[in-house]
Short mmCIF file of N, CA and C in Angstrom, two decimals:
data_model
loop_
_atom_site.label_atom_id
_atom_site.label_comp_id
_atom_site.label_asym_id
_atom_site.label_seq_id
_atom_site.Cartn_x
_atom_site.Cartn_y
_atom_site.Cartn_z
N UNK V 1 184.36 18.12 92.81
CA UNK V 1 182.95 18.31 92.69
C UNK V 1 182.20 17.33 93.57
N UNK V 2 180.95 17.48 94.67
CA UNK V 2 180.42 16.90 95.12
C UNK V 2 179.03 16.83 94.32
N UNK V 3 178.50 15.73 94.34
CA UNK V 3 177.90 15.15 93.41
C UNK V 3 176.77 14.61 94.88
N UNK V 4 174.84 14.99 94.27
CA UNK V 4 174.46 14.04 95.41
C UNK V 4 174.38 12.82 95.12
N UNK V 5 174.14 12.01 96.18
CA UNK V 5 173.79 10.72 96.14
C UNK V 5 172.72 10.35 94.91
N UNK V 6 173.12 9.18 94.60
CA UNK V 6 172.52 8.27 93.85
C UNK V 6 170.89 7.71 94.23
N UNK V 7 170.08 7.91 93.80
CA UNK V 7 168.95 7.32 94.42
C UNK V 7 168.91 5.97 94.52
N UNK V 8 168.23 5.21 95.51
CA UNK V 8 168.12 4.03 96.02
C UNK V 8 167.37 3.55 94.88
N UNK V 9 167.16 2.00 94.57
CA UNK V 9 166.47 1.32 93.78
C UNK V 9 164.68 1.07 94.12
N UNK V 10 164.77 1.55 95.34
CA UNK V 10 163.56 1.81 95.93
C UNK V 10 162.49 3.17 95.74
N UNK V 11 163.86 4.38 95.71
CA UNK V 11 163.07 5.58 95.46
C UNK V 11 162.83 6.12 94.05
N UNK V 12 163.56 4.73 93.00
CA UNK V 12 162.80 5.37 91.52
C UNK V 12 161.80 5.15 91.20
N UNK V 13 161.20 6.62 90.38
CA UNK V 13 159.72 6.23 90.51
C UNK V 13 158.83 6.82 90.79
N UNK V 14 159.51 7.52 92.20
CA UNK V 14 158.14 7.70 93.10
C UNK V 14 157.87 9.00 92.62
N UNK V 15 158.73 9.92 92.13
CA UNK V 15 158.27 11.00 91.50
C UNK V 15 157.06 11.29 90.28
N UNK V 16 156.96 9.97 89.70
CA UNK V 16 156.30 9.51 88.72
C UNK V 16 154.79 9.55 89.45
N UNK V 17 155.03 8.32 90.44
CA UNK V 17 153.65 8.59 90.97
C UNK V 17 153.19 9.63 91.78
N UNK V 18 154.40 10.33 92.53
CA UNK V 18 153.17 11.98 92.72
C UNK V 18 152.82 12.34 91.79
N UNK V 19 153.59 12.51 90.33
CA UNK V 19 153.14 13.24 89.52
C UNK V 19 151.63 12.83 89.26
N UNK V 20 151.61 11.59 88.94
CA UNK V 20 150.00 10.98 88.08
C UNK V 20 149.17 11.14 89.56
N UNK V 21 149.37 11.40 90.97
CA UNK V 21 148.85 12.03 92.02
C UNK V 21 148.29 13.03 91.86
N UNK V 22 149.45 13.95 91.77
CA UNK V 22 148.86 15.67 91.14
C UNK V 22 148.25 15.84 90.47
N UNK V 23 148.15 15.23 88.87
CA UNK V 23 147.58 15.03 87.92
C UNK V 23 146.02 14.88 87.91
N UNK V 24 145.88 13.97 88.75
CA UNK V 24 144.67 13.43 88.98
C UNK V 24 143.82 14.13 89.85
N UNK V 25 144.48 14.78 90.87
CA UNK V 25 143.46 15.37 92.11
C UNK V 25 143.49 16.77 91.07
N UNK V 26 143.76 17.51 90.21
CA UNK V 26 143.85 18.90 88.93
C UNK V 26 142.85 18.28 88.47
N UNK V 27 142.95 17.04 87.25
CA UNK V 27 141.54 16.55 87.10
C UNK V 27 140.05 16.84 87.85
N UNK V 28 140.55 15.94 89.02
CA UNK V 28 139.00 15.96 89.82
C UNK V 28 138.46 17.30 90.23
N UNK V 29 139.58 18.28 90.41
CA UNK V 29 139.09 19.76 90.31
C UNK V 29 138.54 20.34 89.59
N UNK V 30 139.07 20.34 88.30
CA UNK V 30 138.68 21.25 87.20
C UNK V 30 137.37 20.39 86.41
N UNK V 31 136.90 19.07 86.34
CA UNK V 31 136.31 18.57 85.83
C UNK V 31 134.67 19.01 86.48
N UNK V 32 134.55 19.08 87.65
CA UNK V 32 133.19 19.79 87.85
C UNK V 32 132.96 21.60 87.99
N UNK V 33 134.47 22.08 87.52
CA UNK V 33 133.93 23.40 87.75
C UNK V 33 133.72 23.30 85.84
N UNK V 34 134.19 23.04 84.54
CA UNK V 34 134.00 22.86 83.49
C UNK V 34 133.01 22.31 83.46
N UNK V 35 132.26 21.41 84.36
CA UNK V 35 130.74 21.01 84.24
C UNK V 35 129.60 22.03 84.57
N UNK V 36 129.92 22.79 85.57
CA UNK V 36 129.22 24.11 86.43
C UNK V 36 128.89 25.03 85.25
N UNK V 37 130.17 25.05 84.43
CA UNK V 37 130.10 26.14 83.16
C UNK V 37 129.24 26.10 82.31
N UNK V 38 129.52 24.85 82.13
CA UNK V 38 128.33 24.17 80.56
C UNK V 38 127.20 24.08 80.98
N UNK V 39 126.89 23.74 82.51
CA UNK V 39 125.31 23.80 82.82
C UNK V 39 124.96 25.34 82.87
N UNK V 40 125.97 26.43 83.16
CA UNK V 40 125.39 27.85 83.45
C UNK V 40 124.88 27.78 81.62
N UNK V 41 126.19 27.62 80.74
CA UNK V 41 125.72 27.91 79.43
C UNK V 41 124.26 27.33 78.84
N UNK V 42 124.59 26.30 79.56
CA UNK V 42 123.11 24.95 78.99
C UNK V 42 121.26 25.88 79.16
N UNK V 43 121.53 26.58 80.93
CA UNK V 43 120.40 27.17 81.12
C UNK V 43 120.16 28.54 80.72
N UNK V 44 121.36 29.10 80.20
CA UNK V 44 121.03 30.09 79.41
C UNK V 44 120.63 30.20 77.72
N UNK V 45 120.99 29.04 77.36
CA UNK V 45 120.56 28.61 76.18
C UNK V 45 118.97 28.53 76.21
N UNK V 46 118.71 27.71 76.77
CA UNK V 46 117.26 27.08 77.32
C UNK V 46 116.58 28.38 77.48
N UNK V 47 117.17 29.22 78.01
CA UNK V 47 116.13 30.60 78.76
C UNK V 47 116.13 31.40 77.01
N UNK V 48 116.96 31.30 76.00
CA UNK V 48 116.65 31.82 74.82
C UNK V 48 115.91 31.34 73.93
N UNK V 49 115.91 29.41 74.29
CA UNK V 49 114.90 29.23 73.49
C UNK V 49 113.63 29.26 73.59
N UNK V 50 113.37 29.10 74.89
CA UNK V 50 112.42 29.48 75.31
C UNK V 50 111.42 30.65 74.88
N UNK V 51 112.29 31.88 74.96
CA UNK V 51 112.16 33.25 74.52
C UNK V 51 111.41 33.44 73.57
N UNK V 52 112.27 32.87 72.29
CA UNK V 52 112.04 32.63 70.98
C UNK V 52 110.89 31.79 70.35
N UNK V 53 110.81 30.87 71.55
CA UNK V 53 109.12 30.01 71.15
C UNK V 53 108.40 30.76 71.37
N UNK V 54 107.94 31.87 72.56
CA UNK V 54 107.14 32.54 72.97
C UNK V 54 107.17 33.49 72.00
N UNK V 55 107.79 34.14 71.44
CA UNK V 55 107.67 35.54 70.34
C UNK V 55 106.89 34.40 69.16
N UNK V 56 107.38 33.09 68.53
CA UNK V 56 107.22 32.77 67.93
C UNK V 56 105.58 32.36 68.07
N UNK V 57 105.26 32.18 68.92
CA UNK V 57 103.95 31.92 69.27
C UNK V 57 102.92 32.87 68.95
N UNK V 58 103.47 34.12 69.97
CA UNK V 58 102.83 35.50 69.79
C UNK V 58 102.42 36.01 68.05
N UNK V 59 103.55 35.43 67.59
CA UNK V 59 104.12 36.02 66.37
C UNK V 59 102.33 35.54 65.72
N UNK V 60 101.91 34.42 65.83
CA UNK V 60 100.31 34.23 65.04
C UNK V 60 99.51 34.68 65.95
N UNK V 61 99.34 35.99 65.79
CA UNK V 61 97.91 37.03 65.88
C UNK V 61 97.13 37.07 65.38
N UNK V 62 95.97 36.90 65.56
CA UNK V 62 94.72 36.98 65.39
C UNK V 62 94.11 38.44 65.48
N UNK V 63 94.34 39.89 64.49
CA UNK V 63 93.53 41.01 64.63
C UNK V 63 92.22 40.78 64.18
N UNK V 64 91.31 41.74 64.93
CA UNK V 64 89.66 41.56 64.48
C UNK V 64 89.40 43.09 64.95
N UNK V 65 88.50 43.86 64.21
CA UNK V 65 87.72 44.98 64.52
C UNK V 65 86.54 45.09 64.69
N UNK V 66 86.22 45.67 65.70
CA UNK V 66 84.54 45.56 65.43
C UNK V 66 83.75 47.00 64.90
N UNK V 67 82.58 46.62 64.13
CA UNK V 67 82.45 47.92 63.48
C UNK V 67 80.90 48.33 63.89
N UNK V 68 80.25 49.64 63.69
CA UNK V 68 79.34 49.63 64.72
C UNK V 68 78.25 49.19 63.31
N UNK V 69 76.50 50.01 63.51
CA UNK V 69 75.88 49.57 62.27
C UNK V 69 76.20 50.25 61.27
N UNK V 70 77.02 51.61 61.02
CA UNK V 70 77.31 52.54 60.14
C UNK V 70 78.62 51.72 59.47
N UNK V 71 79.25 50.62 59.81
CA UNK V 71 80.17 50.01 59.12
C UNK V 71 81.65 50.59 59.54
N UNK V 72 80.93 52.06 60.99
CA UNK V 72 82.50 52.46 60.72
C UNK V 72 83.42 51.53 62.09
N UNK V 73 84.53 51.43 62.32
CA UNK V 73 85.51 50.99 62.81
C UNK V 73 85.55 51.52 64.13
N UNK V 74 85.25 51.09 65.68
CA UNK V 74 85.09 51.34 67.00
C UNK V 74 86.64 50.73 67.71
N UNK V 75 86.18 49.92 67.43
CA UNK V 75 87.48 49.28 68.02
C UNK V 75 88.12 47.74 67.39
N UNK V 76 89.70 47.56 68.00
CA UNK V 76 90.83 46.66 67.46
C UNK V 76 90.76 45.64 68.83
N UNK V 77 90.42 44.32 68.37
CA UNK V 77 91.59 43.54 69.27
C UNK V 77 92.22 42.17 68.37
N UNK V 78 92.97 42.17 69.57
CA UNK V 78 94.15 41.15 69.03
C UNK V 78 94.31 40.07 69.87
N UNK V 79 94.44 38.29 69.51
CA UNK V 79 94.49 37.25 70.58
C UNK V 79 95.66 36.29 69.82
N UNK V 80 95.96 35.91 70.62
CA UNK V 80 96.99 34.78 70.21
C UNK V 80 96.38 33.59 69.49
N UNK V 81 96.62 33.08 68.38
CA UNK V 81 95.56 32.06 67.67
C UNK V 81 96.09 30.70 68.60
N UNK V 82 94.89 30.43 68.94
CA UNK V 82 95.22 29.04 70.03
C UNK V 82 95.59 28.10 69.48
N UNK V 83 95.61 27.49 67.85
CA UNK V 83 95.65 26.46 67.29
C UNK V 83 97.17 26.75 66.75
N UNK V 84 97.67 27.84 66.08
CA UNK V 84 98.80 27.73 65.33
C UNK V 84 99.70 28.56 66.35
N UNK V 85 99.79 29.34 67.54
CA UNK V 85 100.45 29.66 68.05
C UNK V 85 101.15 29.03 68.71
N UNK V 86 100.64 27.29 70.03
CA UNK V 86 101.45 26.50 70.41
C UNK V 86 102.46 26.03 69.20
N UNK V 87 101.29 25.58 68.26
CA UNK V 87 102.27 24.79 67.06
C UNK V 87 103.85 25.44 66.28
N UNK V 88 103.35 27.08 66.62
CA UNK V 88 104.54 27.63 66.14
C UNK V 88 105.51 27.51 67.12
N UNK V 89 105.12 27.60 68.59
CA UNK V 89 106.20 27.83 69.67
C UNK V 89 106.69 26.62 69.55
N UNK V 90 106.60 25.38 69.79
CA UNK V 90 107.13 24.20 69.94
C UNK V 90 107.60 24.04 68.65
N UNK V 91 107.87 24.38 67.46
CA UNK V 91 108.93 24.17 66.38
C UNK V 91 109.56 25.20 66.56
N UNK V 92 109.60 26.10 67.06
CA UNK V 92 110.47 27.03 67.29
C UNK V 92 111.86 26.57 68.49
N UNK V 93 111.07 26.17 69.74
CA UNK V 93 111.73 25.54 70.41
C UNK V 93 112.66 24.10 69.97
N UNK V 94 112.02 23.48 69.20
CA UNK V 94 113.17 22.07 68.61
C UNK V 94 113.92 22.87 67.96
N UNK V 95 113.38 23.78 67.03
CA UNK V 95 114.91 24.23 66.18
C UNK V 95 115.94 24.50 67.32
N UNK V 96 115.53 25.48 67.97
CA UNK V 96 116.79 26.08 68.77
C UNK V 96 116.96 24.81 69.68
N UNK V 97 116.72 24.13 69.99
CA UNK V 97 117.49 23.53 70.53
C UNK V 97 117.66 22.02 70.01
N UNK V 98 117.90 22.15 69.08
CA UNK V 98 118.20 20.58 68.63
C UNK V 98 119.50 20.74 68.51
N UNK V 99 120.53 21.47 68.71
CA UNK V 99 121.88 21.44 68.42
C UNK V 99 122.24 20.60 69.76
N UNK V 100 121.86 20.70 70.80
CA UNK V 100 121.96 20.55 72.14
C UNK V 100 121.69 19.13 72.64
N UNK V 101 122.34 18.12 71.69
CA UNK V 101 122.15 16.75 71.51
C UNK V 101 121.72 16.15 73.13
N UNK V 102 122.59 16.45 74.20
CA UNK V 102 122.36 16.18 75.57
C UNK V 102 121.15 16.17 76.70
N UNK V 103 120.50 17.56 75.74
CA UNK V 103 119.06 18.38 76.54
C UNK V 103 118.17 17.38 76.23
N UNK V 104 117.53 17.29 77.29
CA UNK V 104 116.12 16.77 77.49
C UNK V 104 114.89 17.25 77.88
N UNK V 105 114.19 17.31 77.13
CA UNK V 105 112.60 18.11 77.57
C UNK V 105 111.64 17.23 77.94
N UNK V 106 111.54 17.13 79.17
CA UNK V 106 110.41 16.77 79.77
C UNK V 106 109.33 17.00 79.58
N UNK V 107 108.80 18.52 80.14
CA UNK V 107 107.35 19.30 79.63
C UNK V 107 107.74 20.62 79.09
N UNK V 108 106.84 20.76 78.05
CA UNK V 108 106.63 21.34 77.14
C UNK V 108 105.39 22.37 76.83
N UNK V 109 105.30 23.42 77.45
CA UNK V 109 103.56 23.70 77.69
C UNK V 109 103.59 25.09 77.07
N UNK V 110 102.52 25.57 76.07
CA UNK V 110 102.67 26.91 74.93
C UNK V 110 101.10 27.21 75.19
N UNK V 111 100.85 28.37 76.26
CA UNK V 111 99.18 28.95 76.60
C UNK V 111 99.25 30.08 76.45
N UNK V 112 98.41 30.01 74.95
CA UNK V 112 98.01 30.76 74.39
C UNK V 112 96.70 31.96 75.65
N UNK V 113 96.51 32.82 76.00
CA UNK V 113 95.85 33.72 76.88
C UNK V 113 95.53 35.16 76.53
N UNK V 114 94.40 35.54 75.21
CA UNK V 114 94.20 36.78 75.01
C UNK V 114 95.67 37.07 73.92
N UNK V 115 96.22 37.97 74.42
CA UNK V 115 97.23 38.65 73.51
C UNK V 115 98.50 38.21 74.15
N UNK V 116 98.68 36.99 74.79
CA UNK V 116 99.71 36.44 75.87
C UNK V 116 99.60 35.19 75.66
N UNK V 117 101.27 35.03 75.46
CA UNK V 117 101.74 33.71 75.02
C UNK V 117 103.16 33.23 75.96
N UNK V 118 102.10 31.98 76.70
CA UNK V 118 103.55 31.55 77.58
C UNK V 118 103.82 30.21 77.50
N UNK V 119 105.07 30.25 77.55
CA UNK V 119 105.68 28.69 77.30
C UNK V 119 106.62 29.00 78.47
N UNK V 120 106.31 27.37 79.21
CA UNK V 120 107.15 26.93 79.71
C UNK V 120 107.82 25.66 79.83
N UNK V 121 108.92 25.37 79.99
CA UNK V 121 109.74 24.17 79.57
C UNK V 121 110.52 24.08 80.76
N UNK V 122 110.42 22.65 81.27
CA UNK V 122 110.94 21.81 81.91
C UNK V 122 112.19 20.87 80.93
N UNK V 123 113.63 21.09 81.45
CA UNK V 123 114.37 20.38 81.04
C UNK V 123 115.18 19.57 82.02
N UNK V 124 116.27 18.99 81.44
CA UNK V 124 117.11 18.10 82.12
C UNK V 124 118.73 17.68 81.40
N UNK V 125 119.17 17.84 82.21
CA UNK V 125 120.97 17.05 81.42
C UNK V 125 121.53 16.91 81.87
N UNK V 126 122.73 15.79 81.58
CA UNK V 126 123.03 14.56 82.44
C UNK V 126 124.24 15.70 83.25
N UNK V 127 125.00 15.51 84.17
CA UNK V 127 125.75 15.92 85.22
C UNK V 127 126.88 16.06 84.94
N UNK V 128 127.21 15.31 83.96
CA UNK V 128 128.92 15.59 83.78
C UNK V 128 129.77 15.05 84.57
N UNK V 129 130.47 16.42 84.89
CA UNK V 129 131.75 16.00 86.07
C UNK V 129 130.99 16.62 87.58
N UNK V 130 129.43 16.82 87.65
CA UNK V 130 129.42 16.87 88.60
C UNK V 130 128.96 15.58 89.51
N UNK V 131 128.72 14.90 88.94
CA UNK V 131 128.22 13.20 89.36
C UNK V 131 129.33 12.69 90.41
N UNK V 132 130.35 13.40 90.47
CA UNK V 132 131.04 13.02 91.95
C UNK V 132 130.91 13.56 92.69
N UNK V 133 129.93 14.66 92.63
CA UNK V 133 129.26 14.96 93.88
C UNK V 133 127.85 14.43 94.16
N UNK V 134 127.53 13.85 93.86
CA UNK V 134 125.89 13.13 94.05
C UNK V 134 124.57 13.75 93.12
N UNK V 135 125.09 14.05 91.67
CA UNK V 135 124.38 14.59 91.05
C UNK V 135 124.19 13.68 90.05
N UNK V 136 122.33 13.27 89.81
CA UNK V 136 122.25 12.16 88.58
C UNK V 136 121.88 12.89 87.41
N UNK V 137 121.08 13.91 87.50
CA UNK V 137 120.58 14.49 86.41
C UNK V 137 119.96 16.07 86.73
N UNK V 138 121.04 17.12 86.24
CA UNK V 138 120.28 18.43 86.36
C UNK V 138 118.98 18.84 85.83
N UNK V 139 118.25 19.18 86.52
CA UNK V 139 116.89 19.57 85.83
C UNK V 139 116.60 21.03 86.37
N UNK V 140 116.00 21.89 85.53
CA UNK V 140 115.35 22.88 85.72
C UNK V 140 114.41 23.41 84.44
N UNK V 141 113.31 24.68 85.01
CA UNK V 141 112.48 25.32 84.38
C UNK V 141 112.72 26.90 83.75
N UNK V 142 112.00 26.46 82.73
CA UNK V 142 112.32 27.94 82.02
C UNK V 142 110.45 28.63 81.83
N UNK V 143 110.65 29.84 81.91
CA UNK V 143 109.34 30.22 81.65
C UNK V 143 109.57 31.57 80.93
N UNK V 144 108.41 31.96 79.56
CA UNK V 144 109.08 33.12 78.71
C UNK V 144 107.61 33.56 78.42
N UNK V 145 107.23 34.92 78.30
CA UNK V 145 105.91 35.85 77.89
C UNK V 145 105.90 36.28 76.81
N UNK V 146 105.32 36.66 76.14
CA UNK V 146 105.38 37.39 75.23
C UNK V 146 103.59 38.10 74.65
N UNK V 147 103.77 39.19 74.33
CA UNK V 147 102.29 39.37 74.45
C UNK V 147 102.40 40.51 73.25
N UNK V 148 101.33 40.38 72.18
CA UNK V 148 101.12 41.18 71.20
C UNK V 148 100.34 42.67 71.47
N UNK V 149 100.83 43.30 71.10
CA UNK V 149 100.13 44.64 71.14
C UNK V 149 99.57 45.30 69.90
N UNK V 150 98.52 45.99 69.84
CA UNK V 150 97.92 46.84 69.07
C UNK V 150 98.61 48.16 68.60
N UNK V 151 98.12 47.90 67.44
CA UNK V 151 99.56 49.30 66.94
C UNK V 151 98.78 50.73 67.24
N UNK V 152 99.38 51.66 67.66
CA UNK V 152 99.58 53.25 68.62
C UNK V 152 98.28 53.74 67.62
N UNK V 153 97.10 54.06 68.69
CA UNK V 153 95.84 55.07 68.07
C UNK V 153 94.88 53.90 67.83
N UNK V 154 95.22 53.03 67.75
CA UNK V 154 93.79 52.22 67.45
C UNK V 154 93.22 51.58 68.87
N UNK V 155 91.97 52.15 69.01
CA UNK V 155 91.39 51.55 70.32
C UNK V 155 90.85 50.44 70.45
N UNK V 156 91.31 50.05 71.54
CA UNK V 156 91.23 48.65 71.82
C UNK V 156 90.05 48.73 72.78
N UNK V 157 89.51 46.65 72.20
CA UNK V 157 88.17 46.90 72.82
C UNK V 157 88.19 46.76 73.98
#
């Protein structure tokens, strides 16, 4: 039986360190595309809560009719209540996103406009594994509508 050679006292080892080589450059790979992910998830989160402040906003309507001198009923409108509609969107928005220990909200803005309710939110979160590429802090904007309508046959003023 031929048998190979014996390794030198020099070459034990070295297999060890390609390995923790390989190891490491798999790391540095996969660690910013698993960051890429969580930020796609992060801004799609954001774009729902968003959503959800804005309905939530909408959600306090203000209906009013106006009636002529006969008392009878001409016309419906409807406005977003300026006072409790931000207030609803922005607790709407912490709920949904308070799970999201990382997120940061910068600005925060709920304008109320007639039967139109928009919030938009400026966020931010920290980089992850993409910070070895020259990234300190992801930031982006979300913007969401929402607008109440008058229910079918009633004329609007």
């Amino acid at each position: 039986m031929c048998r190979p050679p014996e390794p030198q006292a020099s070459e034990r080892g070295s297999m060890a360190v390609w390995g923790v080589f390989v190891l490491f450059c798999l790391v540095l790979l996969i660690l910013p595309l698993v960051s890429t992910g969580m930020a796609f998830a992060a801004k799609t989160l954001t774009q729902r809560a968003a959503d959800s402040s804005a309905l939530a906003g909408a959600g306090q309507a203000l209906f009013s009719q106006q009636r002529d001198a006969r008392g009878q009923i001409y016309c419906d409108s409807v406005a977003v209540d300026p006072v409790n509609g931000p207030v609803a969107a922005g607790q709407y928005w912490a709920d949904n996103t308070s799970g999201m220990t990382t997120l940061q909200t910068s600005t925060f803005a709920a304008v109320p406009n007639g039967a139109t309710m928009t919030v938009t939110v400026t966020v931010a979160l920290p980089p992850g594994g993409l910070a070895l590429f020259g990234f300190s802090k992801l930031t982006w904007t979300v913007t969401a509508q929402a607008k109440v309508l008058l229910p079918a046959g009633d004329p609007a003023c």
